[in-house]
Short mmCIF file of C-alpha atoms and ligand atoms in Angstrom, two decimals:
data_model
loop_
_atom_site.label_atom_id
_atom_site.label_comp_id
_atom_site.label_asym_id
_atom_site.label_seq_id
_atom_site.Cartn_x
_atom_site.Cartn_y
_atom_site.Cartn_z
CA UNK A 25 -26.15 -8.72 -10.13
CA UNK A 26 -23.06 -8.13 -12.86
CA UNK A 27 -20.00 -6.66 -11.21
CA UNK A 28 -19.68 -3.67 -13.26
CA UNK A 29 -15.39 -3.06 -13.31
CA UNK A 30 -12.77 -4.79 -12.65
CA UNK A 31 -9.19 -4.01 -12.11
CA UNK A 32 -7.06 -3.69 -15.38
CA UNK A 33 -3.90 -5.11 -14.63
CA UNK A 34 -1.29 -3.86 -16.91
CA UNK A 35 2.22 -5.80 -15.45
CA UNK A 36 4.19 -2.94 -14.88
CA UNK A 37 4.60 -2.99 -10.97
CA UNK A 38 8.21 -2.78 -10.80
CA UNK A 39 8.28 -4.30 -7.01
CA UNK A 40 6.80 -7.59 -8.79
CA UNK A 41 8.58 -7.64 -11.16
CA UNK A 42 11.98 -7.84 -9.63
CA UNK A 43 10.43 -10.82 -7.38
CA UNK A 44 13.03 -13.69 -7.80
CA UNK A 45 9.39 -15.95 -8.98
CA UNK A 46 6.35 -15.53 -10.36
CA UNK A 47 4.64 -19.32 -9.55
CA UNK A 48 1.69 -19.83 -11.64
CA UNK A 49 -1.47 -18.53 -10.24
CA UNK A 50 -4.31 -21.25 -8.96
CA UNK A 51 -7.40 -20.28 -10.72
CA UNK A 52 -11.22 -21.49 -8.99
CA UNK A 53 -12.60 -23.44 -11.50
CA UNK A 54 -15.68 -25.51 -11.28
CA UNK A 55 -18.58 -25.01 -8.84
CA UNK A 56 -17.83 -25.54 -4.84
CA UNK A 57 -19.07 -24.06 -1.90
CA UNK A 58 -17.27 -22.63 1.24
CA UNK A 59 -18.18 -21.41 5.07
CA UNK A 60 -16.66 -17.17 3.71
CA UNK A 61 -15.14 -15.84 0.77
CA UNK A 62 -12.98 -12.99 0.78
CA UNK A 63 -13.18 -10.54 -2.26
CA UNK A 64 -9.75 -9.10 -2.94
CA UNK A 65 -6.09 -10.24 -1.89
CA UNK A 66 -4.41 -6.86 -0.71
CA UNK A 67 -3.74 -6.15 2.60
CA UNK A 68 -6.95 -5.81 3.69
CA UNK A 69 -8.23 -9.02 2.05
CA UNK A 70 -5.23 -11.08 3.05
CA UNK A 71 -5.66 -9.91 6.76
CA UNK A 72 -9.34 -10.99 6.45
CA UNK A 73 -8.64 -14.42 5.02
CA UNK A 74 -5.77 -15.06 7.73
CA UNK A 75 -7.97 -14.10 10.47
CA UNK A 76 -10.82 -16.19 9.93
CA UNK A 77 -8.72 -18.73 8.94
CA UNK A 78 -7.35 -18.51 12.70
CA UNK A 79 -10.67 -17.99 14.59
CA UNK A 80 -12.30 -20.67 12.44
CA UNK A 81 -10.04 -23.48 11.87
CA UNK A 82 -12.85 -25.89 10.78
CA UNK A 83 -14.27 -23.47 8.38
CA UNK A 84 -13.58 -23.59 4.72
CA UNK A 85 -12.36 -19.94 3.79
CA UNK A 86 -11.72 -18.89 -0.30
CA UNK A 87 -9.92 -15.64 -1.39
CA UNK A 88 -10.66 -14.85 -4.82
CA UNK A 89 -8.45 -11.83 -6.37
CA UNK A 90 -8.96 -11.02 -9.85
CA UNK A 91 -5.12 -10.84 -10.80
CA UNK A 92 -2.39 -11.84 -9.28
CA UNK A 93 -1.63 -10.50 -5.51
CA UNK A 94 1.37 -8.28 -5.28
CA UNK A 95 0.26 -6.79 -9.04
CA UNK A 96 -2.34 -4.89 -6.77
CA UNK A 97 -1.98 -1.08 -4.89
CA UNK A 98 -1.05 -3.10 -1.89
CA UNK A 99 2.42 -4.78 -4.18
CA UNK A 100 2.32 -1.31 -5.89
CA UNK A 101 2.77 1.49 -3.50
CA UNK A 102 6.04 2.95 -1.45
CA UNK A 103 6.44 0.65 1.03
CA UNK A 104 5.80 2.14 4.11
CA UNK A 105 3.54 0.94 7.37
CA UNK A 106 3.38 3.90 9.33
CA UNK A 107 2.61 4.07 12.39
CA UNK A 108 1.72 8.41 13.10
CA UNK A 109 -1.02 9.33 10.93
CA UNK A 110 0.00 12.13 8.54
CA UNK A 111 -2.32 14.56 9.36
CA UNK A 112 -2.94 14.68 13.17
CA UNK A 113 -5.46 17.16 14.75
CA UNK A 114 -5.40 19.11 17.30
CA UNK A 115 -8.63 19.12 18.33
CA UNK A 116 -8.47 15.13 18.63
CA UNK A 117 -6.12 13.75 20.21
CA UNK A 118 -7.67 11.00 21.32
CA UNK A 119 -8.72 10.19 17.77
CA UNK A 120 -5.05 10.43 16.69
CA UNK A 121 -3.69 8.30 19.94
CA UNK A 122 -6.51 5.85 19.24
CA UNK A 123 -5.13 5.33 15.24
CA UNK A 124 -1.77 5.63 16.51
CA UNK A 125 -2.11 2.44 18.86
CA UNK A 126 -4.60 0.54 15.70
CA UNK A 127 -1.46 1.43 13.12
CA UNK A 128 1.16 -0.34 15.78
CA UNK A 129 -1.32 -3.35 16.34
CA UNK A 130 -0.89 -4.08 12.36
CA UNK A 131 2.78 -3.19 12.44
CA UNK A 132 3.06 -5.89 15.33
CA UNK A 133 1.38 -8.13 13.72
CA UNK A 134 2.67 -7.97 10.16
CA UNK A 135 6.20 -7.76 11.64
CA UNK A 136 5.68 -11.45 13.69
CA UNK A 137 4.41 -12.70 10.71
CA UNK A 138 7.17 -12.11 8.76
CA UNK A 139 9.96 -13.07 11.58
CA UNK A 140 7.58 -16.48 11.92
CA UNK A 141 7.14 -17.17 7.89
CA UNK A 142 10.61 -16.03 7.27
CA UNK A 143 9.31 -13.49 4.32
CA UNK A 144 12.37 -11.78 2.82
CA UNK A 145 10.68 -8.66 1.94
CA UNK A 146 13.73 -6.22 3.24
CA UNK A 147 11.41 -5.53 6.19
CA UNK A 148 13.14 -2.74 8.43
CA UNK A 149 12.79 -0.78 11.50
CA UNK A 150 14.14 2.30 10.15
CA UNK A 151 11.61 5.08 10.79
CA UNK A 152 10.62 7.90 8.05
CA UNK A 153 11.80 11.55 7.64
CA UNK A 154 8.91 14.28 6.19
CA UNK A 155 11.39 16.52 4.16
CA UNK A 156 10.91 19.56 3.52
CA UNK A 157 12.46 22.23 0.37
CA UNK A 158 10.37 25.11 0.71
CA UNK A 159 9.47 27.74 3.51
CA UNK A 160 5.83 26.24 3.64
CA UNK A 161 7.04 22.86 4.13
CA UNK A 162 8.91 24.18 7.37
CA UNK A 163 6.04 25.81 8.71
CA UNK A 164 3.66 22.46 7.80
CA UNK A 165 6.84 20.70 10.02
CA UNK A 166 6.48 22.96 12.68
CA UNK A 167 2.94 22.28 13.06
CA UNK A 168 3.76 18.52 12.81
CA UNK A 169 6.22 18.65 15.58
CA UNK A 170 4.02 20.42 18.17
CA UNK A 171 1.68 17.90 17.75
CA UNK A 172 3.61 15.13 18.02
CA UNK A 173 5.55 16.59 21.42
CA UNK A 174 1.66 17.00 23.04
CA UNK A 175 1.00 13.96 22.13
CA UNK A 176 4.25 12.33 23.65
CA UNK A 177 5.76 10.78 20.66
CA UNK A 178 9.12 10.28 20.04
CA UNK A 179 10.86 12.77 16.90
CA UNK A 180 13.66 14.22 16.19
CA UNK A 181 14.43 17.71 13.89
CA UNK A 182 17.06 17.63 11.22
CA UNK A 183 18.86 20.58 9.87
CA UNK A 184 20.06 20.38 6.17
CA UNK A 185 23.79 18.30 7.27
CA UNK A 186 21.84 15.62 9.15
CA UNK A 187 19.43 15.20 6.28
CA UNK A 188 22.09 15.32 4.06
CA UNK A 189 24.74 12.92 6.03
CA UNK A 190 21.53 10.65 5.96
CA UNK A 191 19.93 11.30 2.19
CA UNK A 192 23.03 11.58 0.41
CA UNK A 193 21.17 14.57 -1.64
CA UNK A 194 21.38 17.91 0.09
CA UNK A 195 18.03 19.46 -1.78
CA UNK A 196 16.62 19.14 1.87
CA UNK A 197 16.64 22.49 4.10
CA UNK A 198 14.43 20.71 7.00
CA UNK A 199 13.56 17.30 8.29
CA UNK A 200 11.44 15.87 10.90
CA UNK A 201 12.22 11.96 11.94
CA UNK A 202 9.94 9.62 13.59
CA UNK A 203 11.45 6.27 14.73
CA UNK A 204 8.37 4.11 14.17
CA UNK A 205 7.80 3.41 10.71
CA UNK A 206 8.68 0.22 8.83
CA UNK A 207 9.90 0.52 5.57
CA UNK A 208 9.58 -2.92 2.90
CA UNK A 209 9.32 -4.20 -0.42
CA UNK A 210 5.25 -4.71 -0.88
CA UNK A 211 4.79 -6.82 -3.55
CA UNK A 212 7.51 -9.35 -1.62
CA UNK A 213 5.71 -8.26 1.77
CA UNK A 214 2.04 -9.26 0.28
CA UNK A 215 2.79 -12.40 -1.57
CA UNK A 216 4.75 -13.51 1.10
CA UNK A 217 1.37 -12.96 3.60
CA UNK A 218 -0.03 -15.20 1.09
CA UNK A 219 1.63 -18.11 0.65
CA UNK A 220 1.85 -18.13 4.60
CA UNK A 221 -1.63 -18.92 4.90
CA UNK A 222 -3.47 -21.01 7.64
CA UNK A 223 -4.35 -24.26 6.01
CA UNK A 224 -7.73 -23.85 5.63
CA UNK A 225 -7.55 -20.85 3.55
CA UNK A 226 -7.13 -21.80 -0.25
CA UNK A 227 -6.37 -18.34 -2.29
CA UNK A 228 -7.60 -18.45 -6.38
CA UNK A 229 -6.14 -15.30 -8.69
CA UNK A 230 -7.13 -14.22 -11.74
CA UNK A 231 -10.48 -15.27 -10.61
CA UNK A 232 -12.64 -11.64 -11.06
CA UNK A 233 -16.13 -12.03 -9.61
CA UNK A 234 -17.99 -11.13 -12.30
CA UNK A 235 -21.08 -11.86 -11.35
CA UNK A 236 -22.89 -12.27 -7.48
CA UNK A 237 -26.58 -13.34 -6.45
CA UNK A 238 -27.43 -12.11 -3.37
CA UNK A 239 -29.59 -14.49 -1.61
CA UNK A 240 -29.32 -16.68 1.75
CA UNK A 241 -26.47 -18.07 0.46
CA UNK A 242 -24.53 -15.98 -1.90
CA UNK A 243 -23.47 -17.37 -5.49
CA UNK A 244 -20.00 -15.73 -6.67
CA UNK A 245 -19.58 -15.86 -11.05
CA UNK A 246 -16.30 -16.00 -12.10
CA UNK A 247 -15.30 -16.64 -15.76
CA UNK A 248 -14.36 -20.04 -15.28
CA UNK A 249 -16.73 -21.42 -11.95
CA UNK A 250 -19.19 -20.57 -9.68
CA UNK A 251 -19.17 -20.90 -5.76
CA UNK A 252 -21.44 -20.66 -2.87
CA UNK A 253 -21.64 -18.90 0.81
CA UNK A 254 -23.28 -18.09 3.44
CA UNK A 255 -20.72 -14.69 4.40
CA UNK A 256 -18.66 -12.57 2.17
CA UNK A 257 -16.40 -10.08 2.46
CA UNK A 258 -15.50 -7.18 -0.22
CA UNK A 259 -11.76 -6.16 0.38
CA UNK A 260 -11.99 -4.84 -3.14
CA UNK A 261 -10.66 -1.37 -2.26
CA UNK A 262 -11.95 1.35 -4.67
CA UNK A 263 -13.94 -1.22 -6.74
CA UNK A 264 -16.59 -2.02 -4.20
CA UNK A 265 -18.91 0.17 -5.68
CA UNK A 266 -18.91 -1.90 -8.65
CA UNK A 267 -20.95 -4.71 -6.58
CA UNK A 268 -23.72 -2.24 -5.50
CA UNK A 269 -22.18 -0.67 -2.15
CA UNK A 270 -20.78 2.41 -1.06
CA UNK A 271 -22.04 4.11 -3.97
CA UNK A 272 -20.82 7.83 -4.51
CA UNK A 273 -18.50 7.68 -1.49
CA UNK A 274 -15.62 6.74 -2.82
CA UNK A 275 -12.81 8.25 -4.56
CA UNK A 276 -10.40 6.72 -6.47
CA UNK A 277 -7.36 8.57 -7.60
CA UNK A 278 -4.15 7.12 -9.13
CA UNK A 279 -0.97 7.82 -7.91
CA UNK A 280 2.42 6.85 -9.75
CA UNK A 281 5.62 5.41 -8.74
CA UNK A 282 9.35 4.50 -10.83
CA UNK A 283 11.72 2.56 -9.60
CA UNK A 284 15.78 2.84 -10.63
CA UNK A 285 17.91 -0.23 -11.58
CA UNK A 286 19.84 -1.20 -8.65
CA UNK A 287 22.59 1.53 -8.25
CA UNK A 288 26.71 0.40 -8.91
CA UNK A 289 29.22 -0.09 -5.90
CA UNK A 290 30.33 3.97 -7.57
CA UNK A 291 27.15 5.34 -8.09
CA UNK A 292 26.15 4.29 -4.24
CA UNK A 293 29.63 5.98 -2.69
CA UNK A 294 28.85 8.84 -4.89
CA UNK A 295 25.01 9.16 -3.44
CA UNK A 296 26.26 8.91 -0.22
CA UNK A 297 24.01 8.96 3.16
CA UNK A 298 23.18 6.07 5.33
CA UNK A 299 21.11 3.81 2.76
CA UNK A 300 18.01 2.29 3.51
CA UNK A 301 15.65 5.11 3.82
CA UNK A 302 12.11 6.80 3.16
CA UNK A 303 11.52 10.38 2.83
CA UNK A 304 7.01 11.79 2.60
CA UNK A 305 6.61 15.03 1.31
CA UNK A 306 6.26 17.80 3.71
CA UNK A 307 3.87 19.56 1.51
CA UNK A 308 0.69 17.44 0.22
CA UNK A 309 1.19 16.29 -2.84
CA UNK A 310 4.78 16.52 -3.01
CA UNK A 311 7.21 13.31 -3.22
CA UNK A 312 7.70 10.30 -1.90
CA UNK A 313 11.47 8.40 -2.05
CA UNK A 314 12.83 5.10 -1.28
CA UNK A 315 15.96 4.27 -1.32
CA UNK A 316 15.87 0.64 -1.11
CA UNK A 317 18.24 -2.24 0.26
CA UNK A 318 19.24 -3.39 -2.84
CA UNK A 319 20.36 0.26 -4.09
CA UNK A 320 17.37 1.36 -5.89
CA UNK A 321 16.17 4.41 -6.19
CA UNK A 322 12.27 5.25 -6.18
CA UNK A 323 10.21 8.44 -6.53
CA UNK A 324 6.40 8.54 -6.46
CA UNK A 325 4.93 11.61 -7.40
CA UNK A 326 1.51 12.59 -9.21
CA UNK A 327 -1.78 12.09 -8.96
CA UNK A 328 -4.60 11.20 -11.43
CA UNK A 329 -8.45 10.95 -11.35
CA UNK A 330 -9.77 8.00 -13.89
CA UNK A 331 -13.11 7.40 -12.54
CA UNK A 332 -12.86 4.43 -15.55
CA UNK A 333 -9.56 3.29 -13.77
CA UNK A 334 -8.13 3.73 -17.18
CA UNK A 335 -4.50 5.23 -17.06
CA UNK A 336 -3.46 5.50 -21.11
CA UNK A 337 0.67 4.79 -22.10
CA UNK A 338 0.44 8.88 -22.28
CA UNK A 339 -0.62 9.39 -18.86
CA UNK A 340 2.67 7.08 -17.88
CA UNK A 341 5.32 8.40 -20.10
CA UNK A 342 4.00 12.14 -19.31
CA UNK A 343 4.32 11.27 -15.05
CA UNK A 344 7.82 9.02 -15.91
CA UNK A 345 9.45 12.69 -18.07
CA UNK A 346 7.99 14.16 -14.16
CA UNK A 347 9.90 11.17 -12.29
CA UNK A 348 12.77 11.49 -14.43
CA UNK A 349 13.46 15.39 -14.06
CA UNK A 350 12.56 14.87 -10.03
CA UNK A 351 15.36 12.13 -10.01
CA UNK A 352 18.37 14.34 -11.84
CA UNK A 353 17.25 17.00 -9.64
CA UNK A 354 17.49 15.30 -6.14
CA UNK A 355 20.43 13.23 -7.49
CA UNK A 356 22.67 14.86 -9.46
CA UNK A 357 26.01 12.70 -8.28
CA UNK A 358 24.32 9.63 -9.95
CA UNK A 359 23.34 11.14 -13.98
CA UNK A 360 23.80 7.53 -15.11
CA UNK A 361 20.62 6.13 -13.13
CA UNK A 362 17.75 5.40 -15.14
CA UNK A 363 14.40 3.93 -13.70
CA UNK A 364 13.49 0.45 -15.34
CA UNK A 365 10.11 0.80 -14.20
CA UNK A 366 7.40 3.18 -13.96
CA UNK A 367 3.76 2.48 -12.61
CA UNK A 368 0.28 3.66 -11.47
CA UNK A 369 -1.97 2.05 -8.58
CA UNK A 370 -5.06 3.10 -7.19
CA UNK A 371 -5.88 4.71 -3.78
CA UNK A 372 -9.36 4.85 -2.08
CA UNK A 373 -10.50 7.86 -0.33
CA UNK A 374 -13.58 8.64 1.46
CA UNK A 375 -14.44 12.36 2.66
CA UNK A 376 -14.09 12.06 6.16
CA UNK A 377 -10.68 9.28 5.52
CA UNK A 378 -12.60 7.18 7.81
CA UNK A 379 -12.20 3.44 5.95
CA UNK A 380 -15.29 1.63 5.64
CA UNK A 381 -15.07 -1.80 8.05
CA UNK A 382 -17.97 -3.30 8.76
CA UNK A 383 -21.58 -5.27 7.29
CA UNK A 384 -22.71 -3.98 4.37
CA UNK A 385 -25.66 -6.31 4.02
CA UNK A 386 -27.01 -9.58 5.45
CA UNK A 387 -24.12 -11.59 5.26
CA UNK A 388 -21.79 -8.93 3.62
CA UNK A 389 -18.82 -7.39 5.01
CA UNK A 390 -16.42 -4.68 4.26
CA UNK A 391 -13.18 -3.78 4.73
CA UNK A 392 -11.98 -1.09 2.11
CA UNK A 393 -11.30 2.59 1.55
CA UNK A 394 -7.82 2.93 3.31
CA UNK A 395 -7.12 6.58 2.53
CA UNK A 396 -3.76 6.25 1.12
CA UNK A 397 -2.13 4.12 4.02
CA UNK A 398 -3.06 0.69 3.12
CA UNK A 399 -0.64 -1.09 4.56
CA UNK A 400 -1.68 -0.32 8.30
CA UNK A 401 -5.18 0.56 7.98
CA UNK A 402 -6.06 -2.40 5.47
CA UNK A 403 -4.56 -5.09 7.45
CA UNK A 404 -6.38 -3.82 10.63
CA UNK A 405 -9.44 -3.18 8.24
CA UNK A 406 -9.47 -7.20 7.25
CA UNK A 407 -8.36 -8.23 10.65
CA UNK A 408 -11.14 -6.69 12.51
CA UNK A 409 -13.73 -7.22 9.88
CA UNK A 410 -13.24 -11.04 10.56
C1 FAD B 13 2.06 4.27 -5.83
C2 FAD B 13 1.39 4.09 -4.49
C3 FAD B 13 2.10 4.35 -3.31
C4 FAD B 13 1.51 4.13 -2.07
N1 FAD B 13 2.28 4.19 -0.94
C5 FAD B 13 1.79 3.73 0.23
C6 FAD B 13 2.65 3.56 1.35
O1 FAD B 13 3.85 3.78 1.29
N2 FAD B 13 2.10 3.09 2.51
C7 FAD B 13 0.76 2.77 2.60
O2 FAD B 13 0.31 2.37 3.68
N3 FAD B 13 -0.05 2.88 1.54
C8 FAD B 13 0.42 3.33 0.36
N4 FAD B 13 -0.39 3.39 -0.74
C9 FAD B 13 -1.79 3.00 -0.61
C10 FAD B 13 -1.94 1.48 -0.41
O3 FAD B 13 -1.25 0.80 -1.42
C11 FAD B 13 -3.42 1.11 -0.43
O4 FAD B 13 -4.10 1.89 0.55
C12 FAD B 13 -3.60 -0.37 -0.08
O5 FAD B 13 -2.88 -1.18 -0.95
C13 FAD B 13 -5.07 -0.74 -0.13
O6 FAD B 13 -5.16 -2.11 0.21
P1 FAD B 13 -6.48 -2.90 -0.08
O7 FAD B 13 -6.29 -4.29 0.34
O8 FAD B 13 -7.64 -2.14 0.50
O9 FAD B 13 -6.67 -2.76 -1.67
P2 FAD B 13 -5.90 -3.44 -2.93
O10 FAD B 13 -4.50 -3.70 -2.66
O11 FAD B 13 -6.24 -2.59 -4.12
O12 FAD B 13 -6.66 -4.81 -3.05
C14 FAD B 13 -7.98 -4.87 -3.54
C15 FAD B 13 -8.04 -6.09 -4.39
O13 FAD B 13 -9.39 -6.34 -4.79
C16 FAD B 13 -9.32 -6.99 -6.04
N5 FAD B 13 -10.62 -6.93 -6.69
C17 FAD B 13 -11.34 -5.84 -7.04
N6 FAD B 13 -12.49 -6.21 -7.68
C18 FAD B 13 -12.48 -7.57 -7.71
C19 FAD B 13 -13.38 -8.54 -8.23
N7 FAD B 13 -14.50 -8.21 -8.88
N8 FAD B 13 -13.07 -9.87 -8.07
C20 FAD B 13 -11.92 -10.25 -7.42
N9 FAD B 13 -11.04 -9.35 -6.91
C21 FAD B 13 -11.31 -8.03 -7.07
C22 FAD B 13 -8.25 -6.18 -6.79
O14 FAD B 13 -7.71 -6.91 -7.87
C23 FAD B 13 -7.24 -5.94 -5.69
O15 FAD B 13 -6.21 -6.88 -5.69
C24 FAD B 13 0.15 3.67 -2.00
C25 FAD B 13 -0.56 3.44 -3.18
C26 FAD B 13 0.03 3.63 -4.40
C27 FAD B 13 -0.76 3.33 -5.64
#
């Protein structure tokens, strides 16, 4: 069967491209065989790979990703692993205790990996604050907080001086904290994850399938090899329906992020606040700041549907003139900060934003569809698909 899409990588993931290297990528060439390949190198695929790498030290594992990992949604999106889902119900709590406890599993376990690999990816323990401007966004805080108190978890309300003491900005008139968040640099966070690899997992970019016979053993195409195996797994996020699965239940939307130059030692008195933080939306589809380690600033805002996962230079320059008033609005003391990046990346959504994790086939697994909040829910995903 022909893969019918592939990701279009167009090099603009800022987070990447500030990485101190870029080592040249390992491409599978030839024709080999292995005990599992692993479709995709985001967090869901990476988690995969790791894990059966661990539970199968004898076995031969193979990640293919078709472009270099950290140039994917999961090196491309805010950077942060939450922990409290965003929308929690009050009819299930159980459901939202049960996700909670999945979403601190990952947490724990991406955090030891990075204390045991040593992966500078300005990991932090600093929590998240859902901001809101508007009477609505109040009210949709309200809400959040009652749930949160019946559901014992720890959060704290901010009036417009703490948010502003913290943010530096004072375009804030309400603010809800929750302490367990992590906040990181993704594309430093995944390509750390995979050069960290258990030796018997060899990872191959810029290696698309193309191509997949679905027999006993499976035969993966790619432009420059073939390879064989008995068990697969598709962590190819919103492009799984491109290998025959999961047809018309996905969603794929792109969302957009810029990212500022690092700010001066005059800009970063003049912002003010406690540096080092993340702000989500307390309205959907409102926006999502970083202000990073290194001084940067970021704003991701927008949201596109290109069921041909084509976004044109248009699209970009039309979101980045949306960025770019967004920034000089929240940030008026800096004027002089400019973005030197602006990006898209593609989430996966299913109706119900339950992920899919599980066989697909004989000797086909899944672990995609992460409903916006990748970094928890697709290492779990991969973890427990393995
Ligand atoms: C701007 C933005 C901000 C976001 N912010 C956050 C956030 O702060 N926190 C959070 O948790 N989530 C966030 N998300 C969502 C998060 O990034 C995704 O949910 C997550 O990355 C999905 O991980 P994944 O491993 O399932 O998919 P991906 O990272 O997309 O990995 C799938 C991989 O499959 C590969 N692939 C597909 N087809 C093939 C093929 N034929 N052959 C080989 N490889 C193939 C792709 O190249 C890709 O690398 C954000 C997303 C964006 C775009």
């Amino acid at each position: 069967m022909r893969v019918t899409g592939f990701p279009k990588n167009d090099h603009s993931n800022g987070w990447y491209n500030i990485l101190e290297e870029h080592p040249p990528a390992h491409v599978w060439e030839g024709e080999g065989a292995a005990d599992w390949v692993v479709i995709g190198g985001g967090f869901a695929g990476l988690a995969a790979a790791r894990r059966l790498g661990e539970l199968r030290p004898g076995d031969r594992v193979v990640l293919l990703e078709a472009g270099r990992i950290g140039e994917n949604a999961s090196g491309r999106n805010s950077g942060f692993i939450i922990d409290l889902p965003h929308a929690l119900s009050r009819e299930q709590p159980e459901h939202d205790r049960r996700q909670i406890r999945i979403n601190r599993q990952a947490i724990a376990w991406l955090g030891d990996l990075v204390e045991r690999h040593q992966i500078r990816c300005q990991w932090s323990r600093r929590g998240k604050v859902h901001v809101a401007a508007t009477s609505q966004g109040r009210r949709n805080l309200d809400v959040m907080q009652t749930r949160l108190d019946d559901l014992g978890e720890e959060c704290e309300r901010w009036d417009r001086g703490r948010l502003a003491a913290f943010l530096g900005t004072d375009c804030f008139v309400d603010g809800l904290f929750t302490p367990g968040s992590i906040l990181m640099q993704p594309a430093a966070l995944v390509t750390g994850l995979a050069r960290a690899m258990p030796d018997n997992v060899e990872i191959y970019e810029n290696s698309a399938v193309r191509e997949y016979h679905n027999g006993i053993s499976k035969t993966l195409v790619t432009s420059a090899g073939q390879l064989t195996a008995p068990r697969i797994i598709l962590a190819t996020n919103g492009w799984t329906s491109a290998f025959g699965f999961l047809r018309q239940k996905l969603l794929t939307v792109h969302t957009f992020a810029s990212l500022t130059r690092p700010l001066d030692e005059a800009e970063q008195e003049s912002l003010g606040g406690e540096g080092d933080w993340g702000t989500i939306p307390a309205l959907l589809g409102g926006t999502t700041m970083r202000y990073t380690r290194d001084h940067r600033l970021l704003i991701r805002l927008d949201l596109r549907h290109r069921p041909d996962f084509t976004i044109t230079e248009r699209d970009l320059a039309k979101v980045r003139r949306r960025h770019v008033r967004t920034l000089a609005r929240r940030f008026p003391m800096v004027p002089r900060v400019t973005f030197e990046h602006t990006w898209s990346g593609v989430m996966c959504m299913s109706r119900n934003s339950v992920p899919k994790c599980g066989a697909l086939a004989d000797g086909i697994w899944a672990a995609v569809c992460q409903n916006g909040v990748g970094a928890a829910k697709g290492t779990i995903s991969g973890r427990a698909v393995a």
